[in-house]
GROMACS .gro file of C-alpha atoms in nm:
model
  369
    1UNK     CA    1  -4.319  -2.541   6.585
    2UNK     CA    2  -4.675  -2.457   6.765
    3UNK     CA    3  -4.696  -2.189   7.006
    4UNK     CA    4  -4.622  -2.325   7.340
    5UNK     CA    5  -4.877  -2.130   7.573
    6UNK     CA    6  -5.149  -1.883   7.499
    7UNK     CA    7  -5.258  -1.649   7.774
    8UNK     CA    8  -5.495  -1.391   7.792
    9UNK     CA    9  -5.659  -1.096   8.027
   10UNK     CA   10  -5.855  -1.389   8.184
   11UNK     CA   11  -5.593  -1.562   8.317
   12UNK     CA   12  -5.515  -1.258   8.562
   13UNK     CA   13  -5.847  -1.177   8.653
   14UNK     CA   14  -6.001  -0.833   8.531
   15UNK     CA   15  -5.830  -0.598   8.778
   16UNK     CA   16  -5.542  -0.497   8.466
   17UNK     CA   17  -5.847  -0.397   8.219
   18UNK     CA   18  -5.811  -0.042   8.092
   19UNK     CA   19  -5.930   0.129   7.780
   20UNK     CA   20  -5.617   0.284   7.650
   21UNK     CA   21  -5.744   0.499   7.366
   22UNK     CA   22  -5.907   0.819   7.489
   23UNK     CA   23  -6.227   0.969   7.393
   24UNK     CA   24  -6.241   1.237   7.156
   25UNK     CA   25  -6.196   1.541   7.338
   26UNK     CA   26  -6.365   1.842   7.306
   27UNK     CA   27  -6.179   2.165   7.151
   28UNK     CA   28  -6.009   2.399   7.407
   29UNK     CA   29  -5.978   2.725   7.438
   30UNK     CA   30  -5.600   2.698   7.379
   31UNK     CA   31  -5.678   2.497   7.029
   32UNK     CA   32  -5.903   2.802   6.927
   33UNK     CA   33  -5.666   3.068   6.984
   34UNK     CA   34  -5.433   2.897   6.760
   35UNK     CA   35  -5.644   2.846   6.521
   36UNK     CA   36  -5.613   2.934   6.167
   37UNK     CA   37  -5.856   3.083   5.933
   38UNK     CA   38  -6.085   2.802   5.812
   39UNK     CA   39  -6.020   2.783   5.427
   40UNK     CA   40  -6.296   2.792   5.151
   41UNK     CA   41  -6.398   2.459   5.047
   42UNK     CA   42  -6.570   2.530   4.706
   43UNK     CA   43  -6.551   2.339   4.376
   44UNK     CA   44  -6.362   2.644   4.178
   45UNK     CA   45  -6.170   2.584   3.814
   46UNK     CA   46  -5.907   2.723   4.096
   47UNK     CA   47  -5.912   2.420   4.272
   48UNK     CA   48  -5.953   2.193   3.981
   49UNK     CA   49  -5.705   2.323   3.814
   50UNK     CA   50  -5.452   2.287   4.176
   51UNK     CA   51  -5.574   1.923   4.222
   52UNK     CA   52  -5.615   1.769   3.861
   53UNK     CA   53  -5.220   1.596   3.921
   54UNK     CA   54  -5.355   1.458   4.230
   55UNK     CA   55  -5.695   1.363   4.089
   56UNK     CA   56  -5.467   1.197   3.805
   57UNK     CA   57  -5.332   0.917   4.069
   58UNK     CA   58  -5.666   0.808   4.210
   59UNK     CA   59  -5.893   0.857   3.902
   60UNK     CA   60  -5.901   0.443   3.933
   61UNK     CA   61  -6.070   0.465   4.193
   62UNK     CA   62  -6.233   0.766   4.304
   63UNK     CA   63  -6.438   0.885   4.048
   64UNK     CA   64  -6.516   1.208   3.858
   65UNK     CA   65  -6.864   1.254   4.075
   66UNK     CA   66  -6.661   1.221   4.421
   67UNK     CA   67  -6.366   1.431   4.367
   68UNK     CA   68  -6.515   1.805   4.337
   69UNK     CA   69  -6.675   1.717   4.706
   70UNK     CA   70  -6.255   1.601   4.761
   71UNK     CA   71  -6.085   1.827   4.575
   72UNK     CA   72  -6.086   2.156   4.767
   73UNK     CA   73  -6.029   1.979   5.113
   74UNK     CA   74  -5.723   1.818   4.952
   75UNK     CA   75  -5.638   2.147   4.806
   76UNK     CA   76  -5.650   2.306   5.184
   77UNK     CA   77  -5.476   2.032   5.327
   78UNK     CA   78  -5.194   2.103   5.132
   79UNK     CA   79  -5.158   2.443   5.163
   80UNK     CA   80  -5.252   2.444   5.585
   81UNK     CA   81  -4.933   2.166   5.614
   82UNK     CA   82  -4.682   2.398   5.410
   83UNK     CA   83  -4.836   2.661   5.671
   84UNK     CA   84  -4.794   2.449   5.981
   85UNK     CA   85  -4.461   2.339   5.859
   86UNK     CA   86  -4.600   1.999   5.946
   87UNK     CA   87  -4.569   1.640   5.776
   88UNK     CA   88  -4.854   1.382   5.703
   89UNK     CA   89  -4.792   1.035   5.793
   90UNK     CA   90  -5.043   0.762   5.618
   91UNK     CA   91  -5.070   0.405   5.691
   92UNK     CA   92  -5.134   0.170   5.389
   93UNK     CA   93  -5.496   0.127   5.519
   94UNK     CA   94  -5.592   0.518   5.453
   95UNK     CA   95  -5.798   0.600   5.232
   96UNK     CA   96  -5.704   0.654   4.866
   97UNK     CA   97  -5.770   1.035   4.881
   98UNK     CA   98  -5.575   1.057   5.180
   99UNK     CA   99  -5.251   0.790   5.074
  100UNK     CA  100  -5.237   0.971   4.755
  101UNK     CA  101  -5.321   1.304   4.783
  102UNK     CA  102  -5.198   1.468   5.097
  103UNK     CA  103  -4.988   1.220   5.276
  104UNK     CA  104  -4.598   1.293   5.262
  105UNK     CA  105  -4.488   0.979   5.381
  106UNK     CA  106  -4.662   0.675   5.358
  107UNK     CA  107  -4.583   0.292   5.438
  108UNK     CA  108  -4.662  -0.007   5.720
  109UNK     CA  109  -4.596   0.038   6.019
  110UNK     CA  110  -4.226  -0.049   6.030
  111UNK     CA  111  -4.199   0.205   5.791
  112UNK     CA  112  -4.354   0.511   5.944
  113UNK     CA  113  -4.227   0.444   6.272
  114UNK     CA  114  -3.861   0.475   6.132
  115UNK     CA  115  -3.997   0.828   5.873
  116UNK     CA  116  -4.089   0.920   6.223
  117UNK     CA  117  -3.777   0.916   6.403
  118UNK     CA  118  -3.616   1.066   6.069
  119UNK     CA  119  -3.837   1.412   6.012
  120UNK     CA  120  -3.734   1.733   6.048
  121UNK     CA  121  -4.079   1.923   6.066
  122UNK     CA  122  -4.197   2.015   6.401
  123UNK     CA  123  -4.592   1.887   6.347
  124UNK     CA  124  -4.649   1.527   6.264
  125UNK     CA  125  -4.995   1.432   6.204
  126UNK     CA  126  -5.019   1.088   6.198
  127UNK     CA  127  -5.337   0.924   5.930
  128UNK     CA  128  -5.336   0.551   6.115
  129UNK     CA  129  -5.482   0.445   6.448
  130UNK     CA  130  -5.362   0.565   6.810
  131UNK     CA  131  -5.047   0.326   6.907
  132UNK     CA  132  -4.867   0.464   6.592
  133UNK     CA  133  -4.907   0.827   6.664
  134UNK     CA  134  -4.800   0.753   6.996
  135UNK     CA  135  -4.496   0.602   6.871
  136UNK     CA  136  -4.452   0.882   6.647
  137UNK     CA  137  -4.462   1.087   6.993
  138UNK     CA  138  -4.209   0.833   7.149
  139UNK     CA  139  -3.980   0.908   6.919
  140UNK     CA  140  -3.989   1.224   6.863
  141UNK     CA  141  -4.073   1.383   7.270
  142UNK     CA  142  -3.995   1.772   7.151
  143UNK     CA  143  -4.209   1.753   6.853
  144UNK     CA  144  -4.613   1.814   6.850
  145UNK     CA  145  -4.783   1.502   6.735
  146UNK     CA  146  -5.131   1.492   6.598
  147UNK     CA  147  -5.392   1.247   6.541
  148UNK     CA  148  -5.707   1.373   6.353
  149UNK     CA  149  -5.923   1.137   6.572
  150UNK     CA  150  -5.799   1.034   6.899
  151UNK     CA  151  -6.077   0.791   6.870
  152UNK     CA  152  -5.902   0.578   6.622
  153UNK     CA  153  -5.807   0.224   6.821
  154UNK     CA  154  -5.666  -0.080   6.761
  155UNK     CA  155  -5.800  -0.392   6.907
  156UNK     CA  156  -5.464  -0.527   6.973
  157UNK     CA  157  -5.321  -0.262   7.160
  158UNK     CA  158  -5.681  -0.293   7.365
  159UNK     CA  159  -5.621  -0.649   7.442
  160UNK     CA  160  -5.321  -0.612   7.684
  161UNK     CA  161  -5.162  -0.379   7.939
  162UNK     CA  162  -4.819  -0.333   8.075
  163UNK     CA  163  -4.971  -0.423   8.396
  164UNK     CA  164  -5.055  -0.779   8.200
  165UNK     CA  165  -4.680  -0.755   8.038
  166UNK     CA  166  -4.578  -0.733   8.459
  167UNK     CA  167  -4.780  -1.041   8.546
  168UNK     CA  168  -4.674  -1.219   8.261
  169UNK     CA  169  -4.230  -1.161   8.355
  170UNK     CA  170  -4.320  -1.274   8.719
  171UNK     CA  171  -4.475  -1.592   8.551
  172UNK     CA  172  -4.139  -1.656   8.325
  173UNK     CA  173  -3.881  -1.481   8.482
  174UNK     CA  174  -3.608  -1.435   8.265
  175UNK     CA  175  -3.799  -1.473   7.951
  176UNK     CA  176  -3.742  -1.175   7.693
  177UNK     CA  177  -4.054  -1.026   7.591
  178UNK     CA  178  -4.147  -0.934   7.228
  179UNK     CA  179  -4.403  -0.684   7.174
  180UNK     CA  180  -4.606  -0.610   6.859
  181UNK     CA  181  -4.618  -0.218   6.768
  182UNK     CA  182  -4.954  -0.273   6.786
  183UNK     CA  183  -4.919  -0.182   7.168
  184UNK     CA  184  -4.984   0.133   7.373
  185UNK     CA  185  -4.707   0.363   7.560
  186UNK     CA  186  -4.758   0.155   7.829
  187UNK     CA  187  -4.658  -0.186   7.721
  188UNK     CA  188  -4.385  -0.073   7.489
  189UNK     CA  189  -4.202   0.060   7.844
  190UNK     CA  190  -4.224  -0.292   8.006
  191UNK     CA  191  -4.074  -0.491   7.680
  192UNK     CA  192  -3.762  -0.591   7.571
  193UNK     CA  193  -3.811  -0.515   7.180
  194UNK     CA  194  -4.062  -0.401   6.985
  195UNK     CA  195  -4.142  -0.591   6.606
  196UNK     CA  196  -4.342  -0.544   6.330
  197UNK     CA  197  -4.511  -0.810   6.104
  198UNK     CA  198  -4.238  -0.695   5.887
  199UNK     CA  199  -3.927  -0.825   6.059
  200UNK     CA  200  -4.150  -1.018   6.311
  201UNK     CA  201  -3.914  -1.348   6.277
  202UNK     CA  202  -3.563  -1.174   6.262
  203UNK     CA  203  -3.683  -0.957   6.621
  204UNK     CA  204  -3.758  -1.313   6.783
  205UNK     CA  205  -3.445  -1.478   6.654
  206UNK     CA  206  -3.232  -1.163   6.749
  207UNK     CA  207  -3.262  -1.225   7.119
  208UNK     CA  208  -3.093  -1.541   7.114
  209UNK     CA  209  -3.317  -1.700   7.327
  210UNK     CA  210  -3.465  -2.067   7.371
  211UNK     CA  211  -3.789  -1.952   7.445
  212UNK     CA  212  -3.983  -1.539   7.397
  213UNK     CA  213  -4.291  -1.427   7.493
  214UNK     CA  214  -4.447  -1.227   7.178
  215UNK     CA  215  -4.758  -1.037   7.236
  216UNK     CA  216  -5.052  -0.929   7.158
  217UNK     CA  217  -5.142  -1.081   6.828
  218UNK     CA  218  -5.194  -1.455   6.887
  219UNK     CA  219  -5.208  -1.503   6.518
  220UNK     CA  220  -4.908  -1.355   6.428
  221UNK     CA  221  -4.738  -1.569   6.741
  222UNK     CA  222  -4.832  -1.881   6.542
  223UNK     CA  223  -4.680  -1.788   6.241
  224UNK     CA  224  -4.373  -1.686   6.400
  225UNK     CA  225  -4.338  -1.954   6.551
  226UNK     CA  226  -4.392  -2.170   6.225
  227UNK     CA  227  -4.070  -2.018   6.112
  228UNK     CA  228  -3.831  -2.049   6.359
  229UNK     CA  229  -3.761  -2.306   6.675
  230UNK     CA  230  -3.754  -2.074   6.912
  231UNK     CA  231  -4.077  -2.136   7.190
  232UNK     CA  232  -4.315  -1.900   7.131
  233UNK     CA  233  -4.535  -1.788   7.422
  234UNK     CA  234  -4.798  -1.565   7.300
  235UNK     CA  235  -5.078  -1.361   7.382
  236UNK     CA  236  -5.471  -1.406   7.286
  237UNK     CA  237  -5.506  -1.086   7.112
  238UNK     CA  238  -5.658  -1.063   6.776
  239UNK     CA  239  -5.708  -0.797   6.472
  240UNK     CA  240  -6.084  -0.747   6.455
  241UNK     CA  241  -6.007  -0.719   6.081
  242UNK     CA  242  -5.795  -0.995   5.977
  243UNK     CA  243  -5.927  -1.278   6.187
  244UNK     CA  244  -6.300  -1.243   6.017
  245UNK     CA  245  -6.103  -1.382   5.728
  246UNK     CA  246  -6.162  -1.775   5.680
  247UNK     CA  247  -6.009  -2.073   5.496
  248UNK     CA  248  -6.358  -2.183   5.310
  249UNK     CA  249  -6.405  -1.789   5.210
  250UNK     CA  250  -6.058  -1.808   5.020
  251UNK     CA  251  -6.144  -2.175   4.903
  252UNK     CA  252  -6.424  -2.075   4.736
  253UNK     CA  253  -6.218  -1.792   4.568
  254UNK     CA  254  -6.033  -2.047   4.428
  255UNK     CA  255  -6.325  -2.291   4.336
  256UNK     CA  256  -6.472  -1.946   4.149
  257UNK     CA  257  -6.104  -1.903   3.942
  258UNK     CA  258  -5.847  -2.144   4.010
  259UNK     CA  259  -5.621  -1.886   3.794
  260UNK     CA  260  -5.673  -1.610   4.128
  261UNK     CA  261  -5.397  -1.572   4.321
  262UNK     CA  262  -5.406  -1.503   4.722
  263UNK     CA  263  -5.180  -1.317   4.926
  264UNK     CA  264  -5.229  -1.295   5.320
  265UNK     CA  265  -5.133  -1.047   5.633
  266UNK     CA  266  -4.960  -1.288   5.913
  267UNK     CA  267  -5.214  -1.128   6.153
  268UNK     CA  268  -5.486  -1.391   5.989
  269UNK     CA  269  -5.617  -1.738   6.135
  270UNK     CA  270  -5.358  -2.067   6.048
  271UNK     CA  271  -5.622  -2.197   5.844
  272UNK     CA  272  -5.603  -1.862   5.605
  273UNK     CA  273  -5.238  -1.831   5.587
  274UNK     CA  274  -5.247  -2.226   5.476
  275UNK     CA  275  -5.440  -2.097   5.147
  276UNK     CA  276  -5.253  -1.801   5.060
  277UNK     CA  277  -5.024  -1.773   4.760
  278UNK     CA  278  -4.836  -1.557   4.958
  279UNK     CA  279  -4.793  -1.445   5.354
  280UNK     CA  280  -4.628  -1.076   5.423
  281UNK     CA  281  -4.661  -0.762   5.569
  282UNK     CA  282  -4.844  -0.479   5.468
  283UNK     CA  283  -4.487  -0.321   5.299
  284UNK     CA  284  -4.408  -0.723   5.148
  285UNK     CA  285  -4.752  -0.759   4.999
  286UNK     CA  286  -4.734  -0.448   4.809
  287UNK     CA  287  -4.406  -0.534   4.689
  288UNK     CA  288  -4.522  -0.875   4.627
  289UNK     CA  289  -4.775  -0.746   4.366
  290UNK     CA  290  -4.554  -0.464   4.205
  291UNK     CA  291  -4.276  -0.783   4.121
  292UNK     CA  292  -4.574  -1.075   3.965
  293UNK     CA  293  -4.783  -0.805   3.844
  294UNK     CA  294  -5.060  -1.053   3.863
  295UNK     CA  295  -5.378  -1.073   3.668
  296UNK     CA  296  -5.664  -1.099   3.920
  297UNK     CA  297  -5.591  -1.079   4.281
  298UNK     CA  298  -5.731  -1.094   4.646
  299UNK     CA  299  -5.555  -0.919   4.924
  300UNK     CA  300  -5.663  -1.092   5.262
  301UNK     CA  301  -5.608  -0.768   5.428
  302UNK     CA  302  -5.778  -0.424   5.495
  303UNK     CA  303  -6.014  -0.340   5.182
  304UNK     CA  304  -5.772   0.066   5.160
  305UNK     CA  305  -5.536  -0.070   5.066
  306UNK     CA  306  -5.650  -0.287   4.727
  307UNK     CA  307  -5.767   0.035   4.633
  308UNK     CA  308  -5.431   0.259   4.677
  309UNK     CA  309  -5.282  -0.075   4.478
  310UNK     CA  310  -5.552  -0.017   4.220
  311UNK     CA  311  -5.494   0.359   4.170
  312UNK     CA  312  -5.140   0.233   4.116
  313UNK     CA  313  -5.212  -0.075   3.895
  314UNK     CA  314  -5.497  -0.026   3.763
  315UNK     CA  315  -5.467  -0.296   3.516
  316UNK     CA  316  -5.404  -0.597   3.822
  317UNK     CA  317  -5.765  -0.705   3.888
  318UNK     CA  318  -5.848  -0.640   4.277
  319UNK     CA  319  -6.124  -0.931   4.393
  320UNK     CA  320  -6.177  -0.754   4.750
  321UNK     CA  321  -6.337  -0.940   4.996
  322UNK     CA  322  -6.350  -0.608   5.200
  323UNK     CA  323  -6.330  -0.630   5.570
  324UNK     CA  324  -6.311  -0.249   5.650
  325UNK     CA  325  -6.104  -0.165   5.985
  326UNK     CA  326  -6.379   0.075   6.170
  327UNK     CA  327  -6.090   0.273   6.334
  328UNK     CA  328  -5.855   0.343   6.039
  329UNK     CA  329  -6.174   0.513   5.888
  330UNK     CA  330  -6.261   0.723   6.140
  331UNK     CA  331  -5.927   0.932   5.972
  332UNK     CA  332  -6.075   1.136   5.735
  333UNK     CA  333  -6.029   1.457   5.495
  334UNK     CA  334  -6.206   1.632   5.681
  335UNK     CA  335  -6.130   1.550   6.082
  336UNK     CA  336  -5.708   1.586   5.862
  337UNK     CA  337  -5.848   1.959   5.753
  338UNK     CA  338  -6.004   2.027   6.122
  339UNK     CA  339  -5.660   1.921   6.291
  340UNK     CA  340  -5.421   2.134   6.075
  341UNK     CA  341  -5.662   2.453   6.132
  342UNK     CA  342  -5.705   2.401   6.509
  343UNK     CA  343  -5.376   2.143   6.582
  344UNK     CA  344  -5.574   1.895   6.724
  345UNK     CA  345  -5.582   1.647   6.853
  346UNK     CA  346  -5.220   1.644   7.021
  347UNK     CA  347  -5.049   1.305   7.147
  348UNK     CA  348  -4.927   1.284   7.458
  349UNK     CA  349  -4.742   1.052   7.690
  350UNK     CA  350  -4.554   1.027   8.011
  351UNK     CA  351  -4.225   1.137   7.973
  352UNK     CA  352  -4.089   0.861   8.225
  353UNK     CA  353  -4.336   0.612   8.022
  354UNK     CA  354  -4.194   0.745   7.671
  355UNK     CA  355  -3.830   0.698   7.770
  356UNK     CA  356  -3.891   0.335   7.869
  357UNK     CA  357  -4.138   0.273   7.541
  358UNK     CA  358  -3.833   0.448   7.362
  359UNK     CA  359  -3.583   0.166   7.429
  360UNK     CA  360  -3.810  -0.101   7.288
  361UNK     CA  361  -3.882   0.091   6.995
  362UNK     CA  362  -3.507   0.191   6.893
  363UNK     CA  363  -3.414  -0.140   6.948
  364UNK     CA  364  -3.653  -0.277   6.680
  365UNK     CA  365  -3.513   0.015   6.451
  366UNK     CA  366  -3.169  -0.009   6.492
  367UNK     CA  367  -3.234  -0.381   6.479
  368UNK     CA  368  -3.334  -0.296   6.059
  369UNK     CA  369  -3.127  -0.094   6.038
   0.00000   0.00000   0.00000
């Protein structure tokens, strides 16, 4: 069925507005005290001969010109995590060098969220956007939690507040909520569940309701809502990357080789889904394209993570239309380096805030589970 009702910050005035992602702030004393050596970063037969298995799963795609300027950051990466006794998390939008070559554990964000609540090491940093390394955090309150760019947002999680989640319970009272992970701290604590585009459907259906409010992603509301009869009030949030995607862009795929084949994120426009092969998460599409092996594809998704498919199959043709997600790419090799020599930057969140978000979260997981 349609969504019922859409709602957005407009329809309760401007007073909820905040910007929860912080700036990028500047290094402490404390951070420098801590501080390891910084390492060399020289092309050396050393560090060619340290990196050439890694350089072995990207050579797809990164080539032989970019990987000595790569190489000895990997290299340092590697050695500074061992020394931190930390783990790297990657979401499948990183970057090849990253996904391949220095992340431990690596998946959607379903995925990571449960690796999260799973680790033993003591330092997480976390190669995705803000809301996951604050779930990381969440779930994990003893633990330090890193983000190599504190700068790295989501326009999801900026399109809604738990002050907006408030407003929107006195509205429908009684209604369980449903919130995308793709939410601060803040909105997690006023939820009833949490759900990823994963296991979006089976979250919804698990309350047993008549009618749930799912937020932010309005997009992902309407396919939800396609796939089950329960009401679906949703949010007007949007991904900045996946509804740039449009119908006639993937038609004319088609009308260039009717022999392509399509596959689509559920965070993209009706009309997009409607001309997709295939609709999944980030974890289904991969899976999706490891099982038909096909011969050319287009991933209607962000452009990373074609290329960490390509590394893998290099022999499944990857048409990319390329829409790049600005804040997934402000995680790089370097800012990973600069935040395993000085720990920064750490994740924090209100304890009283964390235990609330906590609930929503481990509900989702056990939920999978």
């Amino acid at each position: 069925m349609p969504v019922a009702e859409l709602y957005g910050p407009e329809d309760f005035g401007n007073a909820t507005r905040q910007n929860p992602v912080p700036e990028r702030a500047a290094m402490g004393s404390a951070e420098r005290a801590h501080a390891l050596p910084l390492p060399s970063l020289e092309w050396t037969s050393e560090v060619e001969r340290a990196t050439a298995h890694l350089y072995e799963r990207v050579k797809h795609v990164i080539s032989p010109v970019e990987w000595p300027l790569m190489a000895p950051q990997v290299k340092a990466i590697n050695e500074l995590k061992r020394e931190r006794g930390a783990v790297i998390l990657a979401h499948n939008y990183q970057t090849p060098e990253i996904f391949h070559c220095v992340a431990d554990i690596v998946g959607d964000s379903l995925q990571l969220a449960i690796e999260a609540s799973r680790t033993k090491a003591g330092t997480i940093v976390q190669c995705g956007v803000h809301f996951m390394a604050e779930t990381s955090k969440i779930l994990n309150p003893e633990k330090t939690v890193l983000i190599p760019d504190s700068r790295a947002g989501c326009s999801l999680a900026a399109s809604i507040t738990g002050a907006d989640v408030r407003l929107l319970r006195q509205r429908f009272p009684g209604v369980p909520v449903v919130a995308y992970v793709n939410t601060s701290a803040d909105v997690k604590a006023e939820v009833d569940i949490c759900c990823t585009s994963s296991n979006a459907v089976q979250v919804v259906e698990s309350l047993g309701a008549p009618t749930v409010i799912f937020l932010p992603d309005q997009y992902l509301a309407r396919y939800v809502a396609s796939k089950t009869d329960v009401k679906i009030i949703a949010w007007k949030g949007a991904c900045e990357v996946h509804e740039r995607f449009t119908g006639d862009e993937l038609r004319a795929y088609r009308e260039a080789d009717p022999s392509v084949q399509i596959i689509a994120h559920p965070e993209c426009p009706p009309d997009v889904l409607a001309e997709a092969d295939f609709t999944g998460s980030t974890a289904h599409m991969i899976k999706w394209v490891r099982e038909k092996h096909p011969k050319r594809l287009v991933m209607i998704t962000e452009c990373s993570m074609a290329d960490n498919l390509r590394a893998e199959l290099p022999d499944v043709e990857m048409v990319q239309p390329c829409n790049l997600c600005p804040h997934m790419k402000r995680i790089t090799l370097a800012k990973i380096l600069e935040s395993l020599v000085y720990l920064r930057e750490e994740v924090t969140v209100d304890p009283a805030v964390a235990a609330r978000a906590r609930r929503s979260v481990e509900r989702m997981i056990n939920l999978r589970n």
